[in-house]
Short mmCIF file of C-alpha atoms and ligand atoms in Angstrom, two decimals:
data_model
loop_
_atom_site.label_atom_id
_atom_site.label_comp_id
_atom_site.label_asym_id
_atom_site.label_seq_id
_atom_site.Cartn_x
_atom_site.Cartn_y
_atom_site.Cartn_z
CA MET F 730 171.01 107.47 46.52
CA ILE F 731 169.70 106.46 43.08
CA LYS F 732 172.24 104.33 41.00
CA ILE F 733 172.87 105.40 37.51
CA ALA F 734 173.61 102.65 34.95
CA PRO F 735 174.59 103.90 31.53
CA SER F 736 173.28 101.48 28.90
CA ILE F 737 176.18 100.78 26.31
CA LEU F 738 173.61 100.09 23.65
CA ALA F 739 173.67 103.84 23.26
CA ALA F 740 177.51 104.11 23.17
CA ASP F 741 179.71 104.34 20.13
CA PRO F 742 180.48 100.66 19.24
CA LEU F 743 183.79 101.75 17.55
CA ASN F 744 184.82 103.72 20.79
CA LEU F 745 183.34 101.43 23.39
CA GLU F 746 186.36 101.63 25.78
CA ARG F 747 186.45 105.41 25.56
CA ASP F 748 182.72 105.84 26.28
CA VAL F 749 182.86 103.38 29.11
CA ARG F 750 185.73 105.15 30.71
CA LYS F 751 183.96 108.56 30.17
CA MET F 752 180.90 107.14 32.00
CA ALA F 753 182.94 105.63 34.81
CA ASP F 754 184.83 108.99 35.20
CA ALA F 755 181.45 110.79 35.13
CA GLY F 756 180.32 108.97 38.35
CA ALA F 757 178.16 106.21 36.91
CA ASP F 758 177.44 103.46 39.46
CA TRP F 759 176.81 100.41 37.18
CA LEU F 760 177.29 99.55 33.58
CA HIS F 761 174.19 98.15 31.88
CA VAL F 762 175.07 95.66 29.11
CA ASP F 763 172.19 94.69 26.85
CA VAL F 764 172.35 91.27 25.26
CA MET F 765 170.03 90.48 22.52
CA ASP F 766 169.47 87.31 20.51
CA ALA F 767 167.32 88.56 17.52
CA HIS F 768 164.60 86.02 18.73
CA PHE F 769 163.30 87.13 22.08
CA VAL F 770 163.72 90.80 20.73
CA PRO F 771 164.12 91.83 17.16
CA ASN F 772 167.70 93.06 17.53
CA LEU F 773 171.18 91.72 18.28
CA ALA F 774 173.50 93.14 20.91
CA PHE F 775 176.77 92.43 22.70
CA SER F 776 178.41 89.20 23.08
CA PRO F 777 180.15 87.49 26.05
CA ALA F 778 183.50 88.42 24.44
CA VAL F 779 182.49 92.18 24.90
CA VAL F 780 181.53 91.43 28.63
CA ARG F 781 184.98 89.70 29.08
CA ARG F 782 186.83 92.83 27.70
CA LEU F 783 184.65 95.26 29.68
CA ARG F 784 185.58 93.34 32.84
CA GLN F 785 189.23 94.12 32.17
CA ALA F 786 188.48 97.64 31.28
CA THR F 787 186.30 98.86 34.21
CA SER F 788 185.74 98.11 37.78
CA LEU F 789 182.12 99.22 37.53
CA PRO F 790 179.53 96.48 38.36
CA LEU F 791 178.47 94.97 35.08
CA ASP F 792 174.77 94.82 34.92
CA VAL F 793 173.96 92.24 32.23
CA HIS F 794 170.44 92.31 30.86
CA LEU F 795 169.72 89.02 28.89
CA MET F 796 167.01 89.74 26.36
CA MET F 797 167.09 86.27 25.09
CA ASP F 798 165.29 82.95 24.96
CA ARG F 799 166.96 79.91 26.58
CA PRO F 800 169.37 82.04 28.71
CA GLU F 801 170.25 78.91 30.76
CA ARG F 802 172.62 77.95 27.94
CA TYR F 803 174.57 81.18 28.47
CA LEU F 804 174.51 81.77 32.27
CA ASP F 805 177.93 80.22 32.80
CA VAL F 806 179.38 82.03 29.85
CA PHE F 807 178.29 85.51 31.13
CA LEU F 808 179.22 84.69 34.65
CA ASP F 809 182.65 83.41 33.62
CA ALA F 810 183.14 86.60 31.50
CA GLY F 811 182.71 88.70 34.75
CA ALA F 812 179.00 89.71 35.06
CA ASP F 813 178.08 91.09 38.54
CA LEU F 814 174.29 91.01 37.93
CA VAL F 815 172.53 88.85 35.46
CA THR F 816 168.90 89.61 34.63
CA ILE F 817 166.65 87.15 32.81
CA HIS F 818 163.07 87.83 31.47
CA ALA F 819 159.98 86.52 33.20
CA GLU F 820 158.36 85.92 29.75
CA ILE F 821 160.74 83.16 28.74
CA ALA F 822 160.10 79.44 29.01
CA GLY F 823 162.17 77.32 31.30
CA ASP F 824 162.88 76.88 35.06
CA LEU F 825 163.32 80.55 36.13
CA THR F 826 163.93 79.66 39.84
CA ALA F 827 166.75 77.26 38.88
CA MET F 828 168.35 79.93 36.58
CA LEU F 829 168.04 82.64 39.25
CA ASP F 830 169.39 80.37 41.91
CA LYS F 831 172.31 79.41 39.73
CA ILE F 832 173.27 83.07 39.13
CA ARG F 833 173.26 83.55 42.95
CA ARG F 834 175.12 80.32 43.57
CA ARG F 835 177.93 81.55 41.41
CA GLY F 836 178.21 84.72 43.40
CA ALA F 837 176.49 87.24 41.22
CA ARG F 838 173.15 88.96 41.84
CA ALA F 839 169.99 87.65 40.14
CA GLY F 840 167.49 89.96 38.29
CA LEU F 841 164.08 89.31 36.83
CA ALA F 842 162.82 91.55 34.08
CA LEU F 843 159.27 92.36 33.11
CA LYS F 844 158.29 93.85 29.77
CA PRO F 845 155.88 96.84 30.13
CA GLY F 846 152.90 94.49 29.40
CA THR F 847 153.75 91.88 31.88
CA GLY F 848 152.11 92.12 35.21
CA LEU F 849 153.64 91.59 38.59
CA SER F 850 151.81 88.20 38.96
CA ALA F 851 154.52 86.93 36.50
CA ALA F 852 157.24 87.95 38.91
CA ALA F 853 155.46 86.94 42.24
CA PRO F 854 156.58 83.34 42.41
CA PHE F 855 160.21 84.12 41.92
CA LEU F 856 160.76 87.44 44.05
CA SER F 857 162.59 85.61 46.92
CA HIS F 858 164.92 84.21 44.26
CA THR F 859 165.85 87.75 43.05
CA ASP F 860 168.17 90.56 44.13
CA MET F 861 166.50 92.94 41.61
CA VAL F 862 163.44 93.41 39.53
CA LEU F 863 163.83 95.21 36.22
CA THR F 864 160.64 96.95 35.22
CA MET F 865 161.24 97.62 31.54
CA THR F 866 159.88 101.16 30.77
CA VAL F 867 160.06 100.44 26.95
CA GLU F 868 159.43 97.44 24.89
CA PRO F 869 162.85 95.73 24.92
CA GLY F 870 165.02 95.73 21.81
CA PHE F 871 165.93 99.33 21.07
CA GLY F 872 167.21 102.49 22.72
CA GLY F 873 165.76 105.95 22.20
CA GLN F 874 162.06 105.06 22.75
CA LYS F 875 159.65 106.98 24.89
CA LEU F 876 159.05 105.86 28.44
CA ASN F 877 155.78 103.80 28.89
CA ALA F 878 153.72 105.82 31.38
CA GLU F 879 151.89 102.72 32.62
CA VAL F 880 155.06 101.23 34.15
CA PRO F 881 155.95 103.58 37.12
CA ASP F 882 152.83 102.31 38.99
CA LYS F 883 154.25 98.67 38.73
CA ILE F 884 157.28 100.03 40.78
CA ALA F 885 155.06 101.57 43.28
CA GLU F 886 152.93 98.32 43.63
CA LEU F 887 156.14 96.21 43.99
CA ARG F 888 157.29 98.42 46.85
CA LYS F 889 153.78 98.36 48.37
CA ARG F 890 153.84 94.52 48.33
CA GLY F 891 157.03 94.78 50.46
CA TYR F 892 159.82 94.11 47.80
CA THR F 893 163.00 95.50 49.27
CA GLY F 894 165.46 94.38 46.60
CA GLU F 895 166.77 96.67 43.87
CA ILE F 896 164.08 98.03 41.34
CA GLU F 897 165.62 98.94 38.14
CA ALA F 898 163.85 100.76 35.23
CA ASP F 899 165.20 100.76 31.70
CA GLY F 900 164.26 102.61 28.56
CA GLY F 901 163.28 106.19 28.01
CA ILE F 902 164.63 107.49 31.27
CA LYS F 903 165.75 111.20 31.30
CA GLU F 904 166.40 113.94 33.84
CA GLN F 905 162.91 115.19 33.48
CA ASN F 906 161.10 111.84 34.27
CA LEU F 907 163.53 110.49 36.91
CA PRO F 908 162.02 112.35 39.91
CA MET F 909 158.60 110.61 39.28
CA LEU F 910 160.28 107.13 39.01
CA LEU F 911 162.10 107.89 42.41
CA GLU F 912 158.88 108.70 44.05
CA LYS F 913 157.57 105.30 43.10
CA GLY F 914 160.50 103.60 44.74
CA LEU F 915 163.12 103.09 41.88
CA SER F 916 166.66 102.37 42.99
CA VAL F 917 168.59 101.92 39.67
CA ALA F 918 168.04 103.93 36.57
CA VAL F 919 169.35 102.62 33.27
CA MET F 920 169.94 105.50 30.83
CA GLY F 921 171.36 105.14 27.37
CA THR F 922 170.34 107.84 24.93
CA ALA F 923 169.95 110.62 27.53
CA LEU F 924 173.40 110.09 29.03
CA PHE F 925 175.37 109.41 25.80
CA ARG F 926 173.94 112.45 24.24
CA GLU F 927 174.86 114.67 27.18
CA GLN F 928 177.85 117.02 26.65
CA ASP F 929 178.80 117.00 30.37
CA PRO F 930 177.67 113.54 31.83
CA THR F 931 179.65 114.39 35.14
CA GLU F 932 177.35 117.36 35.82
CA MET F 933 174.30 115.41 34.73
CA ILE F 934 175.05 112.34 36.95
CA ARG F 935 175.79 114.73 39.99
CA ARG F 936 172.32 116.27 39.34
CA LEU F 937 170.62 112.83 39.11
CA HIS F 938 172.44 111.67 42.31
CA GLU F 939 171.03 114.70 44.08
CA MET F 940 167.46 113.78 43.16
CA GLY F 941 167.52 111.17 45.81
C1 DX5 G 1648 166.35 98.39 25.48
C2 DX5 G 1648 167.50 98.32 26.41
C3 DX5 G 1648 167.77 99.53 27.23
C4 DX5 G 1648 168.08 100.72 26.31
C5 DX5 G 1648 168.00 101.99 27.11
O1 DX5 G 1648 165.88 97.09 25.14
O2 DX5 G 1648 167.22 97.37 27.38
O3 DX5 G 1648 168.78 99.41 28.04
O4 DX5 G 1648 169.35 100.56 25.78
O5 DX5 G 1648 167.84 102.90 26.18
P1 DX5 G 1648 167.37 104.41 26.27
O6 DX5 G 1648 167.88 105.00 27.64
O7 DX5 G 1648 168.21 105.04 25.18
O8 DX5 G 1648 165.97 104.55 26.06
ZN1 ZN G 1649 168.64 96.94 29.08
#
């Protein structure tokens, strides 16, 4: 069954605990936490202190998406804070294998993210060091963007090449375009705007889970 991961970038920052509890009660599977450094992406979002408090506030797996350069300096900080999955971007400099192995060595699951314009060749050398590939369906940095229609075929291609780990998509996902992503082999859908705007997220998540 598809896993639904609300992205708290779309939550009300002044009522984060309320919104997180609402999504957990609504049947969300993971909680997607965007971390942005205003360098790798032109935006700033969520700190390790927030992840620490989220860990105390919910038992949902914390899916931490590091949209940052030099994440190796912060892996221990986010892992200590309670991250269950830590995803780094394939476009950054540094020893990706060492970073992915470290995340796993510390008992969390390791993810590798690809921007829409980054081909699978950038991920190929690292796939055996990952538990998840995050195929960004928007340019990272902001919620509320339109899904990039070129990306779903990347998901299908990854499955065709035999990747059996989680494949997560992130950005512009809504009830109307999720079936197409499922057909391509998606296993985790990050949803920010579409979910947080919804009057009845419980009903919506039930419909999304029924899709497959
Ligand atoms: C964008 C973030 C996404 C975003 C999802 O850089 O990684 O997680 O918050 O946003 P929506 O679902 O609102 O497009
Ligand atoms: Zn994200």
